[in-house]
Amino acid sequence: MSTSPSNRSSVVAAVINMKGGVGKTVLSANLFREIYSNFGIKTLLIDFDAQFNLSQLLLTRADYERFRAEKRTIQYIMEPEQPDSVFAVAEDDLECVSNVDDYTIELESQGAGGPSLCMVPGDFRLALMNLREGSGLKLPARRFRSFIQNAAQTYGLVVLDCNPSSSFVTRCALEAATHLVIPVRADKFATLGVELLYKFVEQMPTLTRKPKICLIHNDVRDVGDQQAIVDLRAHSIFGPRTLVTEIKHSTFFMPSSDYTGFATDRGVAHRYAIAGLLRVAADELAKALEIIP
Ligand SMILES: Nc1ncnc2c1ncn2[C@@H]1O[C@H](COP(=O)(O)OP(=O)(O)OP(=O)(O)O)[C@@H](O)[C@H]1O
Ligand SMILES: [Mg+2]
């Protein structure tokens, strides 16, 4: 099945949690790749974290260096190139990032003319933007908004792998998102972290349209996690918005110095169990994101 953005509105999913290490990057890659594969939706993964872990997960060092040399990273979207002459480029032109393809790379595609899975590599220099204040942030914010608006013209699904803080780039992500996908690790502070994010979103004055939220339990071990999961599922706001499917703890999702790429492409026999689980989770998430009925 193939769904083009022309017959339905695009989804911009920010994968976010103020808590670190909950699986934002792992799920941005593996779960959304599964949605791309299963539903044939042209998908763009954006590494929107200065740690650039998504890029490190999916790209070799040599490829990453090449894309950076070609100025295909999030940094070049946020920050305009300095024009040779102050008269050469009008301010309006600097605010508009219309040529989306200049900044993306293709990870895979479903044949000629078919939907593709693309990426905007991350960039460590994004961290410097969070140190800036006031008017110095207006242009990056406008450029990012413009890029997302243009990307949503051709991509059915745009995924933002966010950083674990309430920084400038987090605000950009929240303003762009139609949906928030919140991975949670089953621990006693899980609900607190999600409540903080929820309050932040509710109180953000610039957010006129609140994104819909969807939670997913990640890295679930069979022993010890159950009470935290029961507590979150019983929560009056978050319980009904939590996927039934839980992503189990698996060595497939753990970093390995000798492997670059998606978890289920690793050539190990029992990968099929994880692939099956991701497929079920992707199905449920696609419904929650209103990508499929
Ligand atoms: N289901 C899982 N099973 C096993 N390990 C997992 C699982 N999910 C995530 N991990 C591991 O936990 C660590 C944190 O995951 P990840 O980097 O995706 O979290 P994050 O929320 O993106 O972190 P950060 O807040 O630093 O961006 C990684 O080493 C990852 O490989
Ligand atoms: Mg991450």
XYZ file of C-alpha atoms and ligand atoms in Angstrom:
325
model
C 0.000 0.000 0.000
C 1.339 3.422 -0.865
C 0.083 6.657 0.626
C 1.084 9.959 -0.871
C 0.953 13.261 0.987
C -1.324 14.623 -1.710
C -4.345 12.676 -0.457
C -3.913 13.253 3.267
C -2.067 15.689 5.467
C 1.471 14.870 6.532
C 2.429 13.774 10.000
C 5.309 15.494 11.781
C 6.177 13.228 14.700
C 8.548 14.522 17.374
C 10.038 11.589 19.267
C 10.558 13.251 22.586
C 10.937 12.887 26.333
C 12.681 15.257 28.726
C 14.209 12.143 30.234
C 17.380 10.881 28.582
C 18.155 7.357 27.466
C 14.546 6.187 27.090
C 14.919 5.002 23.482
C 14.060 8.089 21.423
C 16.856 7.435 18.950
C 16.428 3.672 18.766
C 12.690 4.024 18.076
C 13.104 6.987 15.685
C 15.213 4.700 13.547
C 13.719 1.253 13.890
C 10.033 1.848 14.494
C 9.611 4.525 11.843
C 11.630 2.525 9.330
C 9.075 -0.205 9.931
C 6.193 2.210 9.236
C 7.964 3.317 6.065
C 8.469 -0.289 4.917
C 4.989 -1.531 5.779
C 2.902 1.357 4.530
C 5.066 2.737 1.729
C 5.064 6.264 3.097
C 7.795 8.625 1.978
C 9.552 9.262 5.269
C 12.162 11.733 6.456
C 14.137 11.062 9.639
C 15.691 14.205 11.087
C 18.502 13.918 13.607
C 17.503 16.858 15.779
C 19.878 16.235 18.646
C 23.360 17.719 18.994
C 24.591 14.335 20.260
C 23.807 13.146 16.679
C 23.261 9.584 17.869
C 20.767 8.809 15.100
C 23.428 9.623 12.522
C 25.976 7.506 14.359
C 23.501 4.627 14.454
C 22.690 4.711 10.732
C 25.747 6.142 8.972
C 29.357 5.091 8.779
C 31.895 7.671 9.839
C 33.103 8.060 6.242
C 29.576 8.639 4.924
C 28.806 11.084 7.698
C 31.976 13.084 6.951
C 31.047 13.167 3.271
C 27.496 14.413 3.934
C 28.839 17.032 6.302
C 31.297 18.199 3.643
C 28.330 18.436 1.251
C 26.547 20.599 3.855
C 23.763 18.061 4.305
C 23.241 18.328 8.056
C 20.690 19.994 10.304
C 23.191 22.779 10.970
C 22.929 24.041 7.382
C 19.137 24.090 7.617
C 19.139 26.154 10.803
C 22.002 28.468 9.967
C 22.205 30.336 6.657
C 25.460 30.394 4.767
C 27.088 33.787 5.062
C 26.510 35.536 1.729
C 29.564 36.987 -0.042
C 27.957 40.394 -0.029
C 25.434 41.857 2.369
C 23.505 43.001 -0.701
C 23.514 39.587 -2.349
C 20.730 37.905 -0.361
C 17.575 39.486 1.014
C 16.549 38.586 4.579
C 13.367 36.915 3.261
C 15.439 34.559 1.119
C 17.555 33.547 4.098
C 14.413 32.678 6.070
C 13.080 30.377 3.386
C 14.546 26.866 3.072
C 12.691 25.615 0.049
C 15.036 23.114 -1.549
C 14.552 20.229 0.864
C 16.567 17.799 -1.282
C 19.714 19.890 -0.799
C 19.832 18.796 2.837
C 18.625 15.188 2.743
C 20.203 11.844 1.941
C 18.395 8.723 0.768
C 18.776 5.677 3.012
C 16.601 3.343 0.946
C 13.808 3.351 -1.584
C 11.031 1.041 -2.778
C 12.054 1.026 -6.427
C 12.158 3.712 -9.099
C 9.463 6.302 -8.490
C 8.469 4.541 -5.249
C 8.565 6.075 -1.779
C 11.920 6.529 -0.135
C 13.310 6.669 3.379
C 15.513 9.738 3.737
C 17.420 11.455 6.480
C 18.824 14.790 7.558
C 22.083 13.982 9.383
C 22.700 15.602 12.754
C 25.395 18.043 13.708
C 27.253 18.622 16.955
C 27.181 22.374 16.299
C 23.454 22.382 17.082
C 24.545 22.527 20.736
C 25.923 26.034 20.229
C 22.497 27.278 19.189
C 21.155 26.422 22.627
C 23.684 28.825 24.155
C 22.433 31.705 22.072
C 19.661 34.001 23.213
C 16.928 36.292 21.943
C 17.046 37.729 18.459
C 19.929 35.462 17.398
C 17.470 32.566 17.431
C 14.774 34.078 15.231
C 16.373 33.225 11.916
C 17.184 29.570 12.799
C 13.610 29.147 14.080
C 12.116 30.552 10.883
C 14.434 28.513 8.667
C 13.537 25.322 10.514
C 9.805 26.066 10.252
C 10.164 26.780 6.561
C 12.110 23.559 5.989
C 9.479 21.459 7.788
C 6.623 23.125 5.885
C 8.343 22.385 2.593
C 9.305 18.845 3.600
C 5.651 18.159 4.493
C 4.715 18.922 0.871
C 6.538 15.841 -0.362
C 6.977 13.587 2.682
C 4.005 11.835 4.254
C 5.909 11.402 7.484
C 8.602 13.588 9.045
C 10.248 12.265 12.212
C 12.247 14.416 14.625
C 14.617 12.585 16.954
C 14.742 15.177 19.751
C 17.207 15.875 22.511
C 16.373 15.277 26.166
C 16.004 18.859 27.384
C 13.836 21.946 27.176
C 16.184 23.820 24.881
C 15.636 26.088 21.883
C 15.690 23.142 19.472
C 13.117 21.324 21.614
C 10.786 24.305 21.267
C 11.308 24.287 17.500
C 10.351 20.588 17.444
C 7.241 21.111 19.574
C 6.068 23.972 17.365
C 6.523 21.874 14.219
C 5.000 18.634 15.520
C 1.524 17.360 14.754
C 2.185 14.445 17.115
C 4.512 13.662 20.011
C 5.720 10.096 20.297
C 6.988 9.632 23.854
C 9.062 6.545 24.612
C 9.041 5.633 28.287
C 11.272 3.333 30.192
C 9.407 1.501 32.916
C 10.845 3.032 36.058
C 9.323 4.765 39.078
C 9.994 8.249 37.670
C 8.546 7.535 34.229
C 5.225 9.269 34.915
C 6.950 12.329 36.386
C 9.009 12.834 33.221
C 5.958 12.581 30.965
C 3.898 14.889 33.208
C 6.649 17.507 32.998
C 6.675 17.318 29.204
C 2.861 17.465 29.090
C 2.787 20.593 31.295
C 5.513 22.200 29.225
C 3.490 21.631 26.054
C 0.227 22.814 27.649
C 1.841 26.018 28.897
C 3.978 26.902 25.884
C 2.528 30.239 24.760
C 3.634 29.889 21.143
C 1.844 26.550 20.717
C -1.542 27.446 19.313
C -2.164 23.922 18.012
C -1.270 21.300 20.619
C 0.262 18.143 19.171
C -1.454 14.837 19.920
C 0.513 12.577 22.209
C 1.241 8.890 22.043
C 3.322 6.936 24.550
C 5.203 3.694 24.050
C 6.867 1.501 26.628
C 10.412 0.680 25.586
C 13.183 -1.578 26.850
C 10.739 -3.641 28.888
C 12.253 -6.520 30.830
C 10.041 -9.300 32.040
C 10.992 -8.962 35.684
C 10.688 -5.830 37.792
C 9.108 -3.446 35.276
C 5.513 -4.477 35.677
C 4.396 -2.089 38.452
C 5.698 1.004 36.606
C 3.866 -0.137 33.476
C 0.625 -0.746 35.383
C 0.913 2.724 36.966
C 1.337 4.492 33.626
C -1.473 2.520 32.024
C -3.758 3.531 34.920
C -2.920 7.236 34.480
C -6.052 9.206 33.549
C -4.391 11.194 30.728
C -1.516 8.999 29.571
C -3.029 5.524 30.054
C -5.435 5.726 27.084
C -2.681 7.209 24.917
C -0.163 4.432 25.578
C 0.324 1.760 22.933
C -0.699 -1.734 23.952
C 2.434 -3.129 22.307
C 5.578 -2.880 24.403
C 9.089 -2.900 22.946
C 11.051 -5.502 24.845
C 14.630 -5.253 25.991
C 16.786 -6.791 23.294
C 20.477 -6.858 22.548
C 19.505 -5.970 18.967
C 18.912 -2.403 20.040
C 22.195 -2.057 21.895
C 25.105 -0.243 20.256
C 27.761 -2.329 18.614
C 31.105 -1.041 17.371
C 31.049 -3.410 14.392
C 27.536 -2.674 13.096
C 25.938 0.386 11.501
C 22.283 0.349 10.452
C 18.780 -0.730 11.429
C 18.431 -3.379 14.139
C 16.490 -5.883 12.069
C 19.035 -5.809 9.229
C 21.622 -7.376 11.504
C 22.404 -10.816 10.178
C 21.530 -12.857 13.260
C 18.985 -15.678 13.275
C 16.643 -14.537 16.065
C 16.169 -11.100 14.506
C 12.787 -12.327 13.237
C 11.268 -12.143 16.715
C 12.249 -8.463 16.989
C 11.128 -7.758 13.427
C 7.711 -9.256 14.254
C 7.383 -7.152 17.393
C 8.368 -3.970 15.542
C 5.802 -4.746 12.849
C 2.985 -5.039 15.399
C 4.151 -1.836 17.159
C 4.457 0.008 13.834
C 0.917 -1.005 12.922
C -0.453 0.297 16.191
C 1.609 3.494 16.021
C 0.541 4.175 12.425
C -3.078 4.049 13.589
C -2.354 6.317 16.569
C -0.669 8.800 14.220
C -3.671 8.558 11.866
C -1.410 7.428 9.029
C -3.716 4.466 8.468
C -7.398 4.181 9.469
N 14.517 -1.942 23.654
C 15.800 -1.816 23.975
N 16.541 -2.911 24.325
C 17.839 -2.794 24.655
N 18.522 -1.647 24.657
C 17.854 -0.528 24.334
C 16.479 -0.550 23.975
N 16.094 0.732 23.679
C 17.180 1.501 23.845
N 18.245 0.747 24.234
C 19.600 1.217 24.509
O 19.509 2.220 25.522
C 20.399 3.283 25.242
C 19.593 4.582 25.125
O 18.766 4.490 23.962
P 18.587 5.748 23.008
O 19.907 6.314 22.653
O 17.682 5.363 21.905
O 17.839 6.712 24.033
P 17.536 8.258 23.851
O 16.269 8.527 24.557
O 17.611 8.625 22.425
O 18.769 8.905 24.617
P 19.165 10.479 24.658
O 18.237 11.091 25.655
O 20.586 10.473 25.093
O 18.951 11.023 23.285
C 21.142 2.929 23.972
O 22.372 2.337 24.308
C 20.235 1.926 23.305
O 20.940 1.049 22.482
Mg 18.762 10.088 21.443
